[in-house]
mmCIF file of C-alpha atoms and ligand atoms in Angstrom:
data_model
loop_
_atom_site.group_PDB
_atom_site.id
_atom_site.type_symbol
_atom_site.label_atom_id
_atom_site.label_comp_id
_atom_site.label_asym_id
_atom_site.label_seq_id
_atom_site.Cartn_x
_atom_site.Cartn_y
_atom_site.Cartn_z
ATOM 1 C CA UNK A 1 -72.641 -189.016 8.505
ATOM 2 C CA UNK A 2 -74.102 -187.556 5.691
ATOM 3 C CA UNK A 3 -73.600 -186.735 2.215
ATOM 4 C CA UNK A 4 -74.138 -187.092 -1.521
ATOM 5 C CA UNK A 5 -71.966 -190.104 -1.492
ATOM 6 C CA UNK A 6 -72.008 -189.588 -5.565
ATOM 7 C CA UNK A 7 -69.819 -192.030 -5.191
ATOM 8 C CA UNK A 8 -68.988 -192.787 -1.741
ATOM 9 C CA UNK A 9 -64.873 -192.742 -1.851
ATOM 10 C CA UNK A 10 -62.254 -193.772 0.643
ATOM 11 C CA UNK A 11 -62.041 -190.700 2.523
ATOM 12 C CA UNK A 12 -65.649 -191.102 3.570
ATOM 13 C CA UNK A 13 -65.174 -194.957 5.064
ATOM 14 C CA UNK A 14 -61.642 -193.352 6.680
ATOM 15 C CA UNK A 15 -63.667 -190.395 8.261
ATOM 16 C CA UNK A 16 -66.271 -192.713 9.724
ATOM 17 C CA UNK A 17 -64.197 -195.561 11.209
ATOM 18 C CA UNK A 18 -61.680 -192.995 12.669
ATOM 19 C CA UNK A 19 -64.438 -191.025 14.314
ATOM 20 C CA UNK A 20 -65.983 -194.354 16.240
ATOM 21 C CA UNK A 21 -62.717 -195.345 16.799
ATOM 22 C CA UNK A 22 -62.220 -192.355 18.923
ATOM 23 C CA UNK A 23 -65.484 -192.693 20.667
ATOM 24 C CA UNK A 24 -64.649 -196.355 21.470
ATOM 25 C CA UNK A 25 -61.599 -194.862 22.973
ATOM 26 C CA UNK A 26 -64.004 -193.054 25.261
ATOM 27 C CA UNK A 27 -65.377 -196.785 26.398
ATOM 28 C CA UNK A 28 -68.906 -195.168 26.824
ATOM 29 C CA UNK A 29 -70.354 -198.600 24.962
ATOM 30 C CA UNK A 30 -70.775 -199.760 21.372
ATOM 31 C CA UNK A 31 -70.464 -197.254 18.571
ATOM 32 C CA UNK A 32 -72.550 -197.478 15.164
ATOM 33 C CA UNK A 33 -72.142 -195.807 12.162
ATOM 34 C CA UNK A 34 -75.428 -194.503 10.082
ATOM 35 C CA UNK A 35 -74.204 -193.395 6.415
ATOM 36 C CA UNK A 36 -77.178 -191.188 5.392
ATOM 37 C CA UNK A 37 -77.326 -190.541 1.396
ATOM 38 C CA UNK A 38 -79.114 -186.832 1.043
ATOM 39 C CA UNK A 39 -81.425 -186.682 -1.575
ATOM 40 C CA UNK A 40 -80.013 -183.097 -2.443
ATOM 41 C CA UNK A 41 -78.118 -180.829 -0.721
ATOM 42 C CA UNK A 42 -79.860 -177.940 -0.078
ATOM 43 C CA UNK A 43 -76.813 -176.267 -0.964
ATOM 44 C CA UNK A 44 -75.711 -177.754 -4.579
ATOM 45 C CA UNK A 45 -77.660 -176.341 -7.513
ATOM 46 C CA UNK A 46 -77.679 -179.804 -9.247
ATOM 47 C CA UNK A 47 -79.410 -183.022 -8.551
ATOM 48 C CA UNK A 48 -76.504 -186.082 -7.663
ATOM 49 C CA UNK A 49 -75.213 -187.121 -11.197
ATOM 50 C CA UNK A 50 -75.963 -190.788 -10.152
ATOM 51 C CA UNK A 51 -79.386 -192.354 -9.045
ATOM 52 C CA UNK A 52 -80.595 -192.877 -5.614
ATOM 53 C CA UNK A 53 -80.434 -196.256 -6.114
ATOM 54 C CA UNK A 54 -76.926 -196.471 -7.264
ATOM 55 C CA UNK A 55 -75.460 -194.109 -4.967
ATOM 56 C CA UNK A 56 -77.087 -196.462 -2.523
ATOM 57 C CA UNK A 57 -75.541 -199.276 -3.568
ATOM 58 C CA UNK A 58 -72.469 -198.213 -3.773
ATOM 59 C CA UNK A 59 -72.492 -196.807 -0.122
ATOM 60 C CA UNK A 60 -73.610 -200.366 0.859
ATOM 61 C CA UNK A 61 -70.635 -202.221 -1.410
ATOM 62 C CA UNK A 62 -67.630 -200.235 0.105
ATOM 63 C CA UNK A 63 -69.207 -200.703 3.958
ATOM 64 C CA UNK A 64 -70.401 -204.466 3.266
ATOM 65 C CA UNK A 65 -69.184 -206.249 6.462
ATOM 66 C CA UNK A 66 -67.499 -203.220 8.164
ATOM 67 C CA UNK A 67 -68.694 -203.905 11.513
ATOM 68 C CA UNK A 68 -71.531 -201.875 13.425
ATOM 69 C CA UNK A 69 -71.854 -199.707 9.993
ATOM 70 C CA UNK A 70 -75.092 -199.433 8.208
ATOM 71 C CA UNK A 71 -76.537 -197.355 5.303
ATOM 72 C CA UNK A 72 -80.046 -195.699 6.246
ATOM 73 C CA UNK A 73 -81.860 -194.328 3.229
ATOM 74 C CA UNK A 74 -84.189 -191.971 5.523
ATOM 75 C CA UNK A 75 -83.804 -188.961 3.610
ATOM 76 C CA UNK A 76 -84.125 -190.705 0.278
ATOM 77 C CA UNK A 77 -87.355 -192.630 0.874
ATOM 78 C CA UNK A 78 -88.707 -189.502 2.714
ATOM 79 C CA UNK A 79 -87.788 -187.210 -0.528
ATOM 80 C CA UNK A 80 -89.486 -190.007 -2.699
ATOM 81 C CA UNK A 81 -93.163 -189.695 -0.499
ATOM 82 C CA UNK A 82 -92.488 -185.933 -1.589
ATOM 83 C CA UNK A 83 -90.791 -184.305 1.176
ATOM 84 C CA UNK A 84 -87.594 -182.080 1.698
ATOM 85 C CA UNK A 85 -85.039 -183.822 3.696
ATOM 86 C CA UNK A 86 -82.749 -181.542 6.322
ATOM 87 C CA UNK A 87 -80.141 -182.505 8.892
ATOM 88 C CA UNK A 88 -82.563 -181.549 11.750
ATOM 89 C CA UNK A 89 -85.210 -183.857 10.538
ATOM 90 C CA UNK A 90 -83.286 -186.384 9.702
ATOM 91 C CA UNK A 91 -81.427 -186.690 13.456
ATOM 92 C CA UNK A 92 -84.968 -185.619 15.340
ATOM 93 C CA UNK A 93 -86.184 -189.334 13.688
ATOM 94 C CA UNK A 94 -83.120 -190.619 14.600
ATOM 95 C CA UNK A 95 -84.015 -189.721 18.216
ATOM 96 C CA UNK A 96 -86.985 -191.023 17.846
ATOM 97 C CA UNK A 97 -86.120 -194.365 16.852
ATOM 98 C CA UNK A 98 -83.635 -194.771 19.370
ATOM 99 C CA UNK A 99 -86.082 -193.507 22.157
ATOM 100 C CA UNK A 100 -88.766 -196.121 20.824
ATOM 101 C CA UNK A 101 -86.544 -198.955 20.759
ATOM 102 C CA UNK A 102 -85.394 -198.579 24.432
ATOM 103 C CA UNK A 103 -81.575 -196.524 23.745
ATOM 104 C CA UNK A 104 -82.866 -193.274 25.260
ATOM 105 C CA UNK A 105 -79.296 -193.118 26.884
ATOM 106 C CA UNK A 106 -77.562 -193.521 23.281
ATOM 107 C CA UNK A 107 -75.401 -190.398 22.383
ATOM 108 C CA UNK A 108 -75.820 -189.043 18.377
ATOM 109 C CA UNK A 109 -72.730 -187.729 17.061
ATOM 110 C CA UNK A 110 -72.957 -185.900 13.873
ATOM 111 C CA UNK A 111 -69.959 -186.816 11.435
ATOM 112 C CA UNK A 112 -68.803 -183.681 9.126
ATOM 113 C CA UNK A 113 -65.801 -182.358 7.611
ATOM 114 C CA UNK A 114 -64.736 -178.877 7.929
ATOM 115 C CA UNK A 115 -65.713 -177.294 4.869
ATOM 116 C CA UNK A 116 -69.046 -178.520 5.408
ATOM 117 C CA UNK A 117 -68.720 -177.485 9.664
ATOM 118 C CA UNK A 118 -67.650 -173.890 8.038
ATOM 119 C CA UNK A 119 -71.085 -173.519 6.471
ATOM 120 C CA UNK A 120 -72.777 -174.750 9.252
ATOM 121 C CA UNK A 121 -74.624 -171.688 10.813
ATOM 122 C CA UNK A 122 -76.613 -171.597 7.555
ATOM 123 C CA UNK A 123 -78.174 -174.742 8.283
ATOM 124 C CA UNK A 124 -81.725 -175.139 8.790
ATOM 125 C CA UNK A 125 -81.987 -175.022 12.989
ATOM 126 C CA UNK A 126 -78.325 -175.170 13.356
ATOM 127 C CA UNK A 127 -78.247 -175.200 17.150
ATOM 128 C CA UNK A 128 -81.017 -176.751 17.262
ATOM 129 C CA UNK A 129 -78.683 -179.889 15.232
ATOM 130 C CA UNK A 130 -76.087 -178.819 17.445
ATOM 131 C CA UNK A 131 -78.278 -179.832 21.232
ATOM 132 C CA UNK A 132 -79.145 -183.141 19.415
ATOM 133 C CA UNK A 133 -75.865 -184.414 18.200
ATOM 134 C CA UNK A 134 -72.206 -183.189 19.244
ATOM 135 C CA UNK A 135 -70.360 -182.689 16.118
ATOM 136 C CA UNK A 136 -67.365 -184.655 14.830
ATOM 137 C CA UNK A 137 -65.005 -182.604 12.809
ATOM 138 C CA UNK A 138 -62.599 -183.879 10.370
ATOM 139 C CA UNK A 139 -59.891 -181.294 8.541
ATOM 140 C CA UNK A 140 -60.534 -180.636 4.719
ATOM 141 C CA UNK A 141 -59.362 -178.815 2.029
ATOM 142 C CA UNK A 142 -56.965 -176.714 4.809
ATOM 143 C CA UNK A 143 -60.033 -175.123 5.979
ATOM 144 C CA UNK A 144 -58.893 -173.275 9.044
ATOM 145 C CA UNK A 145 -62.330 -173.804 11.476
ATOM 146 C CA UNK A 146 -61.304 -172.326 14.196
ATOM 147 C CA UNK A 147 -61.153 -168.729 11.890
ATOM 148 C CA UNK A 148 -64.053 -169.946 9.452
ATOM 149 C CA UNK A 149 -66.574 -170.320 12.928
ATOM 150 C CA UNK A 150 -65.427 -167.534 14.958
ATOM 151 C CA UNK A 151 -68.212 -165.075 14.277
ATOM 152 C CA UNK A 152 -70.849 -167.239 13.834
ATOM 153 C CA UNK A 153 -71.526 -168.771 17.264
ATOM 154 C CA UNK A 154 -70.993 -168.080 20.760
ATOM 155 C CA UNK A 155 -68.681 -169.427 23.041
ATOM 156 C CA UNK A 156 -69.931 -172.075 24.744
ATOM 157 C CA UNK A 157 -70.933 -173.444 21.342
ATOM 158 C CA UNK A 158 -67.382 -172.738 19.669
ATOM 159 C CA UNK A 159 -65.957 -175.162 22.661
ATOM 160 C CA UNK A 160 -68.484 -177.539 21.157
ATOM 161 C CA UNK A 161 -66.734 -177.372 18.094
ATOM 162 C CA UNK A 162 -63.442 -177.561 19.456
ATOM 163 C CA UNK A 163 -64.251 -180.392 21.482
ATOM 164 C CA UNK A 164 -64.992 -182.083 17.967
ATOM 165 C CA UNK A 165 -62.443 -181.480 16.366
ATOM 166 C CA UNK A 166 -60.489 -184.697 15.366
ATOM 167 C CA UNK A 167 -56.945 -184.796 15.457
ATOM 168 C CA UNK A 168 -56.417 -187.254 11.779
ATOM 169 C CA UNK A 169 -54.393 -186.148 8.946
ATOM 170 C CA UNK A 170 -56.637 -184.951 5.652
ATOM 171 C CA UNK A 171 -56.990 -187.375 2.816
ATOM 172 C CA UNK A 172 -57.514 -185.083 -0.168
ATOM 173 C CA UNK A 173 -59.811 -186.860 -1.666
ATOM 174 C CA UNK A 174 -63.497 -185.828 -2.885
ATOM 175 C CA UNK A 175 -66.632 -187.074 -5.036
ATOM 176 C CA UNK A 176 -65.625 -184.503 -7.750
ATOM 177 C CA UNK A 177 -62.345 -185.707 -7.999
ATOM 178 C CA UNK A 178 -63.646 -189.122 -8.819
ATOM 179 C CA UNK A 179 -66.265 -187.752 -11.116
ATOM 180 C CA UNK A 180 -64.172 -185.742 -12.891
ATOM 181 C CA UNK A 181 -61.573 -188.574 -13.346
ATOM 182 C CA UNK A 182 -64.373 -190.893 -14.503
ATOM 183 C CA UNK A 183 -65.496 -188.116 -16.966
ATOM 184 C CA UNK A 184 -62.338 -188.213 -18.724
ATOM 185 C CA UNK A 185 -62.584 -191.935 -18.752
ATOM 186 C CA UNK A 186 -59.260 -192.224 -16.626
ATOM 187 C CA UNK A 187 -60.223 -195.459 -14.710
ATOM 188 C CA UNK A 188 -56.879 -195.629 -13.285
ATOM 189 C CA UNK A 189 -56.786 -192.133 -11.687
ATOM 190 C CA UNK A 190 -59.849 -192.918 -9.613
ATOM 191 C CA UNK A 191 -58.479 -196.135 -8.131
ATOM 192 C CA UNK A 192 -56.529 -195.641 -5.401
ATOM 193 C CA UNK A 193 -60.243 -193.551 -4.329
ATOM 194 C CA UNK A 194 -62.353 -196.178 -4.036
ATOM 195 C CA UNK A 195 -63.319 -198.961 -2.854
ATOM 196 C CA UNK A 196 -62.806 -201.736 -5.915
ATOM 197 C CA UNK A 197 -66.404 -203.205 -6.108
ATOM 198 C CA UNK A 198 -67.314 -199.243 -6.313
ATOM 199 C CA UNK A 199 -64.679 -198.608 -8.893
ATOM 200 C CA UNK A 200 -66.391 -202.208 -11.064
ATOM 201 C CA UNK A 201 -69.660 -200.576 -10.680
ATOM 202 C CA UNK A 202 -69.265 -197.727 -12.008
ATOM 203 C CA UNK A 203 -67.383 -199.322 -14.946
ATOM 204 C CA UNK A 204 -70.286 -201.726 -15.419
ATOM 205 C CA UNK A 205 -72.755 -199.256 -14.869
ATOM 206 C CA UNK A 206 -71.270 -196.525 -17.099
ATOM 207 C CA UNK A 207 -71.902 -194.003 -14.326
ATOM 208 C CA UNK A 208 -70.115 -190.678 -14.638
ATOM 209 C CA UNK A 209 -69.555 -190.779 -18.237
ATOM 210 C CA UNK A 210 -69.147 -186.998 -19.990
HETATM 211 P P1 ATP B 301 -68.487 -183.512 -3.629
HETATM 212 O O1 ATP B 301 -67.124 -183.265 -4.192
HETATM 213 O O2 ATP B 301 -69.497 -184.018 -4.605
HETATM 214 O O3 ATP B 301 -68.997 -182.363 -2.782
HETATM 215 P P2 ATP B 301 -67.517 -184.881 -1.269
HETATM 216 O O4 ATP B 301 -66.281 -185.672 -1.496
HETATM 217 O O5 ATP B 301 -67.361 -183.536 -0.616
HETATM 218 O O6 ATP B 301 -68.316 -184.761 -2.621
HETATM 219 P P3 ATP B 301 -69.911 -185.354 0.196
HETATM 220 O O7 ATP B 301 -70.845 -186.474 -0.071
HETATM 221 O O8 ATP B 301 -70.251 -183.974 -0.232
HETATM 222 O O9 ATP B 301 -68.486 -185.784 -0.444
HETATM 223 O O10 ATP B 301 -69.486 -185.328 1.724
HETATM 224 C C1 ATP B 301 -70.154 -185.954 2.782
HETATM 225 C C2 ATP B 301 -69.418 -185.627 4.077
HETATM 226 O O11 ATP B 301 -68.127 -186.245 4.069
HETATM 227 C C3 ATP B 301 -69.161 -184.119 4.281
HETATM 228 O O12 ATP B 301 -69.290 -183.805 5.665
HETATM 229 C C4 ATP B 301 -67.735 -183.943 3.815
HETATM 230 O O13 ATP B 301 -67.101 -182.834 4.419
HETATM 231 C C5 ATP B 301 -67.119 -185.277 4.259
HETATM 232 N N1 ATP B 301 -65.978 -185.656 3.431
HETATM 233 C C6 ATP B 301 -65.933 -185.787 2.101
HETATM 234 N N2 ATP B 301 -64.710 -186.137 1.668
HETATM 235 C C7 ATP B 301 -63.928 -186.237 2.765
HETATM 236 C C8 ATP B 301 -62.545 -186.547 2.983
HETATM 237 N N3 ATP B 301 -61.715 -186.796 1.997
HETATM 238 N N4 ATP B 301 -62.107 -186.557 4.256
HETATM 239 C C9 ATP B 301 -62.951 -186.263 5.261
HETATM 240 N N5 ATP B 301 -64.252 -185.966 5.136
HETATM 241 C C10 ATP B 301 -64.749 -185.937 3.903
HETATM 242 MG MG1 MG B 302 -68.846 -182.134 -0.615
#
């Protein structure tokens, strides 16, 4: 999965364990979850309001000790030596990895929630993402995605999508709710979002602050 994760909220852990829970229904073997931080979307005009580093350690204080979960800071150490970071990039070294370290039969499953899934054609090498990793959809903001994709792919490739499509209720729940909670210094409103060692950080840390 990946994101901003400026901060990583509740809705984000939900999303991931739900998704591997479903593919351990599937028995194929062991499921991991990658959390990838993006450096910047290509499609937000503004930089993350918090730092690499914090967003970083904030993804790794509301997964510490979730089982077979790890954060992997690909596209931010990439960006640092310089270079842009997209989706295709970032799951062809995934590939890689895998390949060199003897999983060449490990599936990649790429974690996203509608509103992002509804964007998805203008993606850098969309199929191309698309023949590497089999998407994972989760419902958000009442996107319909069935309507939102029709148009934009073929058939075969809308069954894809289909086929992806998780069947969990929405949490309505997003980074700019938190931020914008934060900003008007209600503590209290972003609680019940996140994860309390992320909700102490950003208290200690000041982050988010008008
Ligand atoms: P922002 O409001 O800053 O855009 P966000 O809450 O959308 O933040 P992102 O880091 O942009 O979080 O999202 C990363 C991925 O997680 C995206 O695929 C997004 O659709 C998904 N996601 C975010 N929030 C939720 C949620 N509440 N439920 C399910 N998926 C979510
Ligand atoms: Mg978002």
């Amino acid at each position: 999965m990946g994101g901003s994760f400026d901060p990583v909220h509740v809705g984000h852990v939900r999303f991931g364990t739900l998704a591997c829970g479903e593919l351990d229904k599937r028995g194929t073997g062991p499921t991991w979850l990658a959390l990838a931080p993006a450096a910047r979307s290509p499609f937000k005009a503004a930089r993350p309001a918090a730092s690499d580093a914090d967003r970083v350690h904030m993804l790794r204080l509301a997964t510490e000790g979730l089982p077979n979960t790890r954060v992997w800071t690909d596209e931010l150490d990439r960006a640092a030596a310089g270079e842009p970071s997209y989706t295709i990039d970032t799951l062809r070294r995934a590939r890689q990895w895998l390949d060199m370290h003897g999983n060449a039969g490990t599936k990649l499953h790429l974690l996203i929630g509608a509103d992002q899934a509804a964007a998805f054609h203008r993606w850098r090498e969309a199929p191309e993402i698309l023949k590497l990793a089999s998407p994972l959809v989760v419902g958000r903001e009442s996107v319909n995605l069935e309507r939102e994709l029709a148009g934009h792919w073929d058939e075969a490739t809308m069954k894809v999508w289909c086929a992806g499509l998780l069947q969990i209720p929405e949490l309505p729940i997003s980074s700019t709710m938190v931020r914008e909670a934060i900003a008007a210094g209600d503590y209290e409103r972003a609680r019940p979002w996140l994860h309390p060692l992320v909700l102490d950080y950003i208290r200690e840390r000041h982050l988010y602050h008008a």
